[in-house]
Coordinates of C-alpha atoms (C1' of nucleotides) in Angstrom, one line a residue:
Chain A
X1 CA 76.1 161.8 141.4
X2 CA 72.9 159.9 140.3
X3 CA 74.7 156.5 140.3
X4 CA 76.6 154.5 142.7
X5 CA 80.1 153.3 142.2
X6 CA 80.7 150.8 139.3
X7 CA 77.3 151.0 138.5
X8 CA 78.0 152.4 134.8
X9 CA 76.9 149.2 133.0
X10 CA 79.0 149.6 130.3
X11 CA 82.2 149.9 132.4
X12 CA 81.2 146.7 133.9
X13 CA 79.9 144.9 130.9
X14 CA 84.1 145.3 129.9
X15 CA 85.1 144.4 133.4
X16 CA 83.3 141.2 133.0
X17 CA 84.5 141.0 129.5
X18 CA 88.3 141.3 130.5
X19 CA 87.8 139.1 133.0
X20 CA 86.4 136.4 131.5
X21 CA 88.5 136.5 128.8
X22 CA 91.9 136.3 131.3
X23 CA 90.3 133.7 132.9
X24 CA 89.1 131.0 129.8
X25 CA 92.8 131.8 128.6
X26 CA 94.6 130.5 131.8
X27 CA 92.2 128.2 132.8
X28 CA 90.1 126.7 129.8
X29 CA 86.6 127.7 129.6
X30 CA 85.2 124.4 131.2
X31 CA 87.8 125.0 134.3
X32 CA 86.3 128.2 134.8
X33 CA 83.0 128.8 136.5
X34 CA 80.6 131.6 136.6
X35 CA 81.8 132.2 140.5
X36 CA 85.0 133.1 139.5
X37 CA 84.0 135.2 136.9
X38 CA 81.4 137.3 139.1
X39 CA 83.9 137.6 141.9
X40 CA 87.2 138.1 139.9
X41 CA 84.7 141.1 138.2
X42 CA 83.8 142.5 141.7
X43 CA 80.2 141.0 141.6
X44 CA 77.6 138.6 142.5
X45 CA 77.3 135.7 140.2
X46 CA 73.2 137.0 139.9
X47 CA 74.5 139.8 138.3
X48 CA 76.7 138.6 135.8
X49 CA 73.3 137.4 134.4
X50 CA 72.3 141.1 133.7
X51 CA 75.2 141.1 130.7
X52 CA 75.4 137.9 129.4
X53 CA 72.3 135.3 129.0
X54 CA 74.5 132.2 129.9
X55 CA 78.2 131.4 129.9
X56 CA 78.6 129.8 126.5
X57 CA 77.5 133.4 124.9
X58 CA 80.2 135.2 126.9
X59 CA 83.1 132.8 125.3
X60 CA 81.0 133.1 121.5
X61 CA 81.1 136.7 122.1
X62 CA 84.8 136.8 122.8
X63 CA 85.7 134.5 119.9
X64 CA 83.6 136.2 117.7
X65 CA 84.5 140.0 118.6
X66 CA 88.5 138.9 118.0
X67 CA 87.5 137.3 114.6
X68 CA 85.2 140.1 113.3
X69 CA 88.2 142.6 114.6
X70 CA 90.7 140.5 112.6
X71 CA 89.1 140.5 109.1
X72 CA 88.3 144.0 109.9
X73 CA 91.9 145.0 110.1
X74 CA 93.5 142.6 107.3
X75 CA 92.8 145.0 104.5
X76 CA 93.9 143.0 101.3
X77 CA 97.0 144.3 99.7
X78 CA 97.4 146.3 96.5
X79 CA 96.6 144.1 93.5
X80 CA 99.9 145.1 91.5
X81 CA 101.8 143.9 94.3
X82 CA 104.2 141.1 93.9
X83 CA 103.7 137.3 95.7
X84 CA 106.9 138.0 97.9
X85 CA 106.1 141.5 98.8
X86 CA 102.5 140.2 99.7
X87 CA 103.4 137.7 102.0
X88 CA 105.4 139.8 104.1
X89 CA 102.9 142.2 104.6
X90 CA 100.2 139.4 105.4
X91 CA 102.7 137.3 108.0
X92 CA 104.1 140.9 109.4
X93 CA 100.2 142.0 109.5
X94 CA 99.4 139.0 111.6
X95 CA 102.6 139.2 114.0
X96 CA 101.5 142.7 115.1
X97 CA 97.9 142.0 115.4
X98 CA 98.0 139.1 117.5
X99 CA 100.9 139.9 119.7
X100 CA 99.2 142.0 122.1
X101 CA 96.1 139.7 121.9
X102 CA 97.9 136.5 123.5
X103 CA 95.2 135.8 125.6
X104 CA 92.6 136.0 122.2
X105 CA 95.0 133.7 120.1
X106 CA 94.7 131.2 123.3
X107 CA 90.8 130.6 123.6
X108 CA 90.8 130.7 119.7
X109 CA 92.7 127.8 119.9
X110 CA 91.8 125.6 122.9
X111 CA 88.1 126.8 122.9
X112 CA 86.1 125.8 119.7
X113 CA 85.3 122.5 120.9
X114 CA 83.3 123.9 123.8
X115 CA 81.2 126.0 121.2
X116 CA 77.7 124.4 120.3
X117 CA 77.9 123.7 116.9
X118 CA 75.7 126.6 116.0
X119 CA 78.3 128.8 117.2
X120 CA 81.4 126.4 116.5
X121 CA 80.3 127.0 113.0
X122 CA 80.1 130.0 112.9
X123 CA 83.2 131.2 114.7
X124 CA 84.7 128.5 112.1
X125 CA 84.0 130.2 108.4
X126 CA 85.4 133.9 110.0
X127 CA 88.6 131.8 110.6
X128 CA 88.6 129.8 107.2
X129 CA 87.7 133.6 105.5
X130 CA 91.1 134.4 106.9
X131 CA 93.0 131.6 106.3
X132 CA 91.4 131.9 102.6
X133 CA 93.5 135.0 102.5
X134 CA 96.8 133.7 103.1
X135 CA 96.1 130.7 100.3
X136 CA 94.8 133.3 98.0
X137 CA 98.2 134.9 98.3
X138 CA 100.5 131.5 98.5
X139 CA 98.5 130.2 95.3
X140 CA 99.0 133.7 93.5
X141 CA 103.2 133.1 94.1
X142 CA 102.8 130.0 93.0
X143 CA 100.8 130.9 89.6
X144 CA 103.5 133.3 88.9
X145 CA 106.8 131.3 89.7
X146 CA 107.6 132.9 93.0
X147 CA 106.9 130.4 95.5
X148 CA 107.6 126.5 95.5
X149 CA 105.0 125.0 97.6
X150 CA 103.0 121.2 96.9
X151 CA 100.1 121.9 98.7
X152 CA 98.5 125.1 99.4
X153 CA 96.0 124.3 102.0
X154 CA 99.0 122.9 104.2
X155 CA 101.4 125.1 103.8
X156 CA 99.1 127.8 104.6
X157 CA 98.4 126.2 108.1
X158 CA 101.8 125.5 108.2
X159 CA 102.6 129.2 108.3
X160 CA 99.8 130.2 110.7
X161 CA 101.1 127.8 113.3
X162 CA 104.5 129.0 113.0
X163 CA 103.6 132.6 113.5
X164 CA 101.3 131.4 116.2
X165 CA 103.8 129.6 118.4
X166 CA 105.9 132.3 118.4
X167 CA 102.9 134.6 119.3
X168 CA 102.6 132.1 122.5
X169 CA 106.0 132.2 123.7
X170 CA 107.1 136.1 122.8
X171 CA 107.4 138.2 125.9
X172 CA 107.7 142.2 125.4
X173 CA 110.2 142.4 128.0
X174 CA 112.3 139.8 126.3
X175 CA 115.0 140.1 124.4
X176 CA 113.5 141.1 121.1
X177 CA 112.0 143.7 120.0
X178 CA 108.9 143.9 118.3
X179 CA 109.9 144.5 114.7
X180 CA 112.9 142.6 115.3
X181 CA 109.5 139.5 115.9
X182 CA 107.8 140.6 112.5
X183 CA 110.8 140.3 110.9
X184 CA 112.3 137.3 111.4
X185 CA 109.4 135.4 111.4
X186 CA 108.1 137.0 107.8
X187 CA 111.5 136.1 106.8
X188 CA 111.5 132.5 108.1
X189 CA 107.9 132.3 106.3
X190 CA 109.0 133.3 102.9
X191 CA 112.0 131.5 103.0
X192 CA 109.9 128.4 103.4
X193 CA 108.4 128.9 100.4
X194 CA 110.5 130.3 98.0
X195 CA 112.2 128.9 95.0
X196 CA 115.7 127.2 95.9
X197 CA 117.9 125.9 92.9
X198 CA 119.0 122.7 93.6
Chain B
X1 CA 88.2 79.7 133.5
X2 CA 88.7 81.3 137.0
X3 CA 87.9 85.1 135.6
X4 CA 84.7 86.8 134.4
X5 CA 85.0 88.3 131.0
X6 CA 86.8 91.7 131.3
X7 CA 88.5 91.0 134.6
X8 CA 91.8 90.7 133.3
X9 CA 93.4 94.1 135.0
X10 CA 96.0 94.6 132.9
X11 CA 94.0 94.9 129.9
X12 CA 91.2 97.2 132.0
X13 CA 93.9 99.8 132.7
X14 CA 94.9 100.0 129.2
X15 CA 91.0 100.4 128.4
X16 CA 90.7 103.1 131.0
X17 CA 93.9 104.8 130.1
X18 CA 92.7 104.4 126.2
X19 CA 89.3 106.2 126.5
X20 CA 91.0 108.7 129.0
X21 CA 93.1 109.6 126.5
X22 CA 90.4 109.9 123.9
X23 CA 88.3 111.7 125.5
X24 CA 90.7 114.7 127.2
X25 CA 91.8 115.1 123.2
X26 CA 88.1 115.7 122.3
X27 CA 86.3 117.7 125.0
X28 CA 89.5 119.0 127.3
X29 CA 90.5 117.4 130.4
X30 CA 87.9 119.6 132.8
X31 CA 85.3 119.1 131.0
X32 CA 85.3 115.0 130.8
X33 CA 84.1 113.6 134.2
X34 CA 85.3 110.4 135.5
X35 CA 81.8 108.6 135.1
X36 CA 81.9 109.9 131.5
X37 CA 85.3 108.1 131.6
X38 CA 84.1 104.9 133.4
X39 CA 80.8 104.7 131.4
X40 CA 82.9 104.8 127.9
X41 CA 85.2 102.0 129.6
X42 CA 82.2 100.1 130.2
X43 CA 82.7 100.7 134.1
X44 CA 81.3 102.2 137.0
X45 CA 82.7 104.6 138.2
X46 CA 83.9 103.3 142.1
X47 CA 86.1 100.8 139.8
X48 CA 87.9 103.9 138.1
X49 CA 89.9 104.1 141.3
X50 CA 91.0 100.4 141.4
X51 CA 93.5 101.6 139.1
X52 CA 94.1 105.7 139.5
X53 CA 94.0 107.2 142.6
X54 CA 92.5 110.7 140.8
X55 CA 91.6 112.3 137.7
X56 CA 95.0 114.5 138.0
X57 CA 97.1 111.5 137.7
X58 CA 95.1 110.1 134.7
X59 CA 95.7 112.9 133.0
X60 CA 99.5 113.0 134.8
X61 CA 100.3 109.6 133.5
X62 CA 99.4 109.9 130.0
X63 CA 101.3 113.0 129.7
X64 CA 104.7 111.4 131.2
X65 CA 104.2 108.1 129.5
X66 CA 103.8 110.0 125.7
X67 CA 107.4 112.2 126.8
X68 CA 108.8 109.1 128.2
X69 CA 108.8 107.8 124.6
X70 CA 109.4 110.5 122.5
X71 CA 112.8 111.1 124.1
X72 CA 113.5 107.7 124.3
X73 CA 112.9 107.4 120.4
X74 CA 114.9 110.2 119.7
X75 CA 118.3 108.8 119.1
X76 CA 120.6 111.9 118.5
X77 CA 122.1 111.4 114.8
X78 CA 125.8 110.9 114.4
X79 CA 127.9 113.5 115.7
X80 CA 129.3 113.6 112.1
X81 CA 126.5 114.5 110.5
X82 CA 126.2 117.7 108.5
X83 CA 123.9 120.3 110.0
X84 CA 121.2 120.4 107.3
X85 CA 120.9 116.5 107.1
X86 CA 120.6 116.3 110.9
X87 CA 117.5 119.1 111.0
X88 CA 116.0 116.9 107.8
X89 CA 116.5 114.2 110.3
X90 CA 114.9 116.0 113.1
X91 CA 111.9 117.2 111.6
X92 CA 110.5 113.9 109.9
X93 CA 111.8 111.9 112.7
X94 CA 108.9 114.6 114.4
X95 CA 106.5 114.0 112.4
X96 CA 107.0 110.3 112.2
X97 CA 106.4 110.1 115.7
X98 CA 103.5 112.6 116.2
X99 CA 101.7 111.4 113.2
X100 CA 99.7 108.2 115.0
X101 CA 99.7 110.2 117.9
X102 CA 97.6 113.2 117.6
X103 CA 95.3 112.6 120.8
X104 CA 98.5 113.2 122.6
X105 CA 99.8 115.8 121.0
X106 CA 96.4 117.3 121.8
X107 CA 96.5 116.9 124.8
X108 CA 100.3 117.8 125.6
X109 CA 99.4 120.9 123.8
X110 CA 96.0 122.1 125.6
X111 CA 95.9 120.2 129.0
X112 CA 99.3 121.0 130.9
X113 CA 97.5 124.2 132.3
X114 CA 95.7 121.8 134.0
X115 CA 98.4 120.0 135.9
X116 CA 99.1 120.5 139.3
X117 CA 102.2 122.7 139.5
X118 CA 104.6 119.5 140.6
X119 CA 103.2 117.6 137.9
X120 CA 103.9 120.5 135.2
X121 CA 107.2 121.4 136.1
X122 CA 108.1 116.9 135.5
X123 CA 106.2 117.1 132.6
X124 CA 107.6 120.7 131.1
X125 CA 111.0 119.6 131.9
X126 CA 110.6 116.9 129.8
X127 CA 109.5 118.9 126.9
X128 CA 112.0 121.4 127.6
X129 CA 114.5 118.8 127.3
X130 CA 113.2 117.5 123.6
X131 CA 113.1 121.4 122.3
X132 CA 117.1 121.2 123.3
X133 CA 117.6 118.9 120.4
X134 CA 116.6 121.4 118.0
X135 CA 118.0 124.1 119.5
X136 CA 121.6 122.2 119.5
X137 CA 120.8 120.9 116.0
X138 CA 119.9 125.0 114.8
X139 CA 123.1 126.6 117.3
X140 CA 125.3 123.9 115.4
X141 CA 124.3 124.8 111.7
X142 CA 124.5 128.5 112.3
X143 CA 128.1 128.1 113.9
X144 CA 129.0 126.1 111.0
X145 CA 127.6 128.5 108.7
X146 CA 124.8 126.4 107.3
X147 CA 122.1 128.0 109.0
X148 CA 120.9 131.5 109.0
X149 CA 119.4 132.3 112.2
X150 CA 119.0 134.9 114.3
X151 CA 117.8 133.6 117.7
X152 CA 117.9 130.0 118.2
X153 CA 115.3 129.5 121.0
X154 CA 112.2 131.3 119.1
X155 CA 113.3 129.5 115.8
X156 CA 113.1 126.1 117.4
X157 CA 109.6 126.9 118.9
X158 CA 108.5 128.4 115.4
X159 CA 109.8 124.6 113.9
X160 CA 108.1 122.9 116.0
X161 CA 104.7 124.8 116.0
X162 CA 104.8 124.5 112.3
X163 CA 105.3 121.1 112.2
X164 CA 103.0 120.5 115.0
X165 CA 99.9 122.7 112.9
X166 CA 100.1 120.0 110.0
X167 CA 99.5 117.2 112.6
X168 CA 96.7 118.8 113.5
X169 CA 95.0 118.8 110.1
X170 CA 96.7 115.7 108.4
X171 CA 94.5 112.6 108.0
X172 CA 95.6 109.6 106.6
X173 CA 92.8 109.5 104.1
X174 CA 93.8 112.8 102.6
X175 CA 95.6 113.4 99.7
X176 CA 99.1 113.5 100.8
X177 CA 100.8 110.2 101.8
X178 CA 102.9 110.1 105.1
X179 CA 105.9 110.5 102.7
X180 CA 104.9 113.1 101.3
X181 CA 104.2 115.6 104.3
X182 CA 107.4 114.3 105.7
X183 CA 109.2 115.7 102.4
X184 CA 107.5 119.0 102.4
X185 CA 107.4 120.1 106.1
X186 CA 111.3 119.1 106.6
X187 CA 112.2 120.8 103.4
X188 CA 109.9 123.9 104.1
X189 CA 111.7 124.0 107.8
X190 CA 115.3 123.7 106.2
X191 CA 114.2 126.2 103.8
X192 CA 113.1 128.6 106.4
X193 CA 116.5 129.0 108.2
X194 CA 118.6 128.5 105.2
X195 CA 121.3 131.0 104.5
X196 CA 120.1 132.7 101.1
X197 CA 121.8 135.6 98.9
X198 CA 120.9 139.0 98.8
Chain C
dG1 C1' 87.6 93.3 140.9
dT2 C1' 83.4 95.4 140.5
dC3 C1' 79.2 97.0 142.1
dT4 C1' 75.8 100.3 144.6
dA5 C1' 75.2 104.0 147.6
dT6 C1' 76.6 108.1 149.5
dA7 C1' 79.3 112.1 151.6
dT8 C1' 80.6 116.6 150.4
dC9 C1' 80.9 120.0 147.4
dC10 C1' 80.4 123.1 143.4
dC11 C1' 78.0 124.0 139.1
dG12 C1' 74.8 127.1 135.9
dA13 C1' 70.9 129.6 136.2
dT14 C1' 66.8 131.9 138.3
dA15 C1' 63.6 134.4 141.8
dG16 C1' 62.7 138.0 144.3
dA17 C1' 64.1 141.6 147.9
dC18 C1' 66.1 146.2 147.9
Chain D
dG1 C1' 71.8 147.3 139.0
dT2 C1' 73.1 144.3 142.5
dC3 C1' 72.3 141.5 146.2
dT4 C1' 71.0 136.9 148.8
dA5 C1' 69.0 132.6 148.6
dT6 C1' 67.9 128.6 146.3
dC7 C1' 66.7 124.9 142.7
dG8 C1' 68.1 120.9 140.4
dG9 C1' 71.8 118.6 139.0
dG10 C1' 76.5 116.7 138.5
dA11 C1' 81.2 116.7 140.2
dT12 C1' 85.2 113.9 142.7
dA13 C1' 86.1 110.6 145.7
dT14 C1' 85.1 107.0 149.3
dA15 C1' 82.6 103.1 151.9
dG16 C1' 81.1 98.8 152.2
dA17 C1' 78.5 94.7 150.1
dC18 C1' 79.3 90.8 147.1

DNA sequence: GTCTATATCCCGATAGAC
DNA sequence: GTCTATCGGGATATAGAC
């Protein structure tokens, strides 16, 4: 053996990583100092410096690696496909990609304000690329008469904060399964705006 | 005139209580420090603890004092009341409320992590107590067979973190009068738990 | 009621030994 | 690659003059 122990710096680059990440989501970035980090990681707080230049690039990184990851994964659906059909693959899509990433979803939304505005910014257009995607698809349903909905922009974020607070609150050891999630919430979604005769 | 300008305590609490509040919205309670506070309250900062005993219960008081109100101006509706008028009810009563107050819904939102764990459970209680309303409101309209729903508690929270997501974004100088986002989020919630035909 | 000064502690980040 | 020691600064909270 030619190295010590945890001295494989990838392996610890993650550790720190993971840690850091657990900790900004329970605590809040500013709450949570380099100290903790280090010794939460099984280091020194000198060393911490060896895989991230300062603490504000470990939180960008984090933010960033989850954003890149989502657009990555959101593959846009089948042009043929119909408004309906589309939404519940986009609102099912995001269920199951965030719901193991609770701890992501957190710092995404309780840490942009303690980007720099380099970094706020952006963090900030990856999210508005994705958002883009949901409006591209409530706009669509509404072009072709499947979806009833006053102001795109809105209702889009409407929708992503309902699928988000669930994400928050959903346990997998609850009552509910995972699918049984994805599909009441894609339901709840479309229902909200689809065409109702009155 | 027996007082210096500004000496009036009354009025100097609401200052310190006012910038508190704005400032734990913007930049998270940990990272606002209680000369930043005392500074923006034209202050210093020995004189911050004329009138809180710590940063903790700044943050404490403002939390209790915005639940305090919301339940006390939630009136329940009539017990006669269909179920689908009385979530109508519910939702732009919700937004009524929040609208003006968004620094607290901020704050109520991001900052009860950093609570003592005395102080949360008042506070969480509290909260817990409001989401009831809905849940009674949503467990009434499915037994009456107005409401399609398959589990109460994660539909209430989904509600609510929809209509809490356009709060977030609405401003008064936007396009959309307080009317209007009243109509569409409480007809886009109705919608979303609505029994429909297959 | 407000100020200035200070006690005590922790912060992010770096230097240099090993 | 990791450690210990430390720099310079800012944090909460308190003491005591006015």
């Amino acid at each position: 053996m030619a190295r010590t122990k945890g001295s494989d710096s990838k392996l610890t680059e993650l550790r720190i990583r993971k840690v850091a990440l657990n900790l900004f989501s329970q605590y809040g970035y500013a709450a949570v100092s380099m100290r903790k980090i280090a010794s939460k990681a099984d280091l020194q707080v000198g060393a911490l410096y060896l895989y991230t230049p300062n603490k504000q690039t470990l939180l960008f990184n984090l933010l960033k690696t989850h954003m890149d990851s989502l657009l990555k994964n959101w593959v846009v659906e089948n042009i043929e496909t119909a408004p309906d059909k589309r939404l519940k693959i986009f609102t099912k899509f995001h269920i199951r990609f965030h719901i193991n990433r609770v701890e992501y979803v957190n710092i995404s939304y309780n840490e942009l304000k303690n980007l720099t505005e380099e970094n706020f910014e952006h963090v900030n257009s990856l999210r508005s690329e994705y958002e883009k995607s949901l409006e591209e698809i409530l706009t669509f349903g509404r072009d072709q008469g499947y979806f009833d909905i006053k102001d795109v922009k809105l209702t889009a974020l409407a929708i992503i904060a309902m699928l988000n607070g669930v994400l928050k609150w959903y346990r997998t050891d609850g009552r509910l399964s995972l699918c049984d999630v994805e599909e009441i919430y894609s339901e709840m979604a479309y229902k909200s705006v689809m065409v109702v005769d009155n």
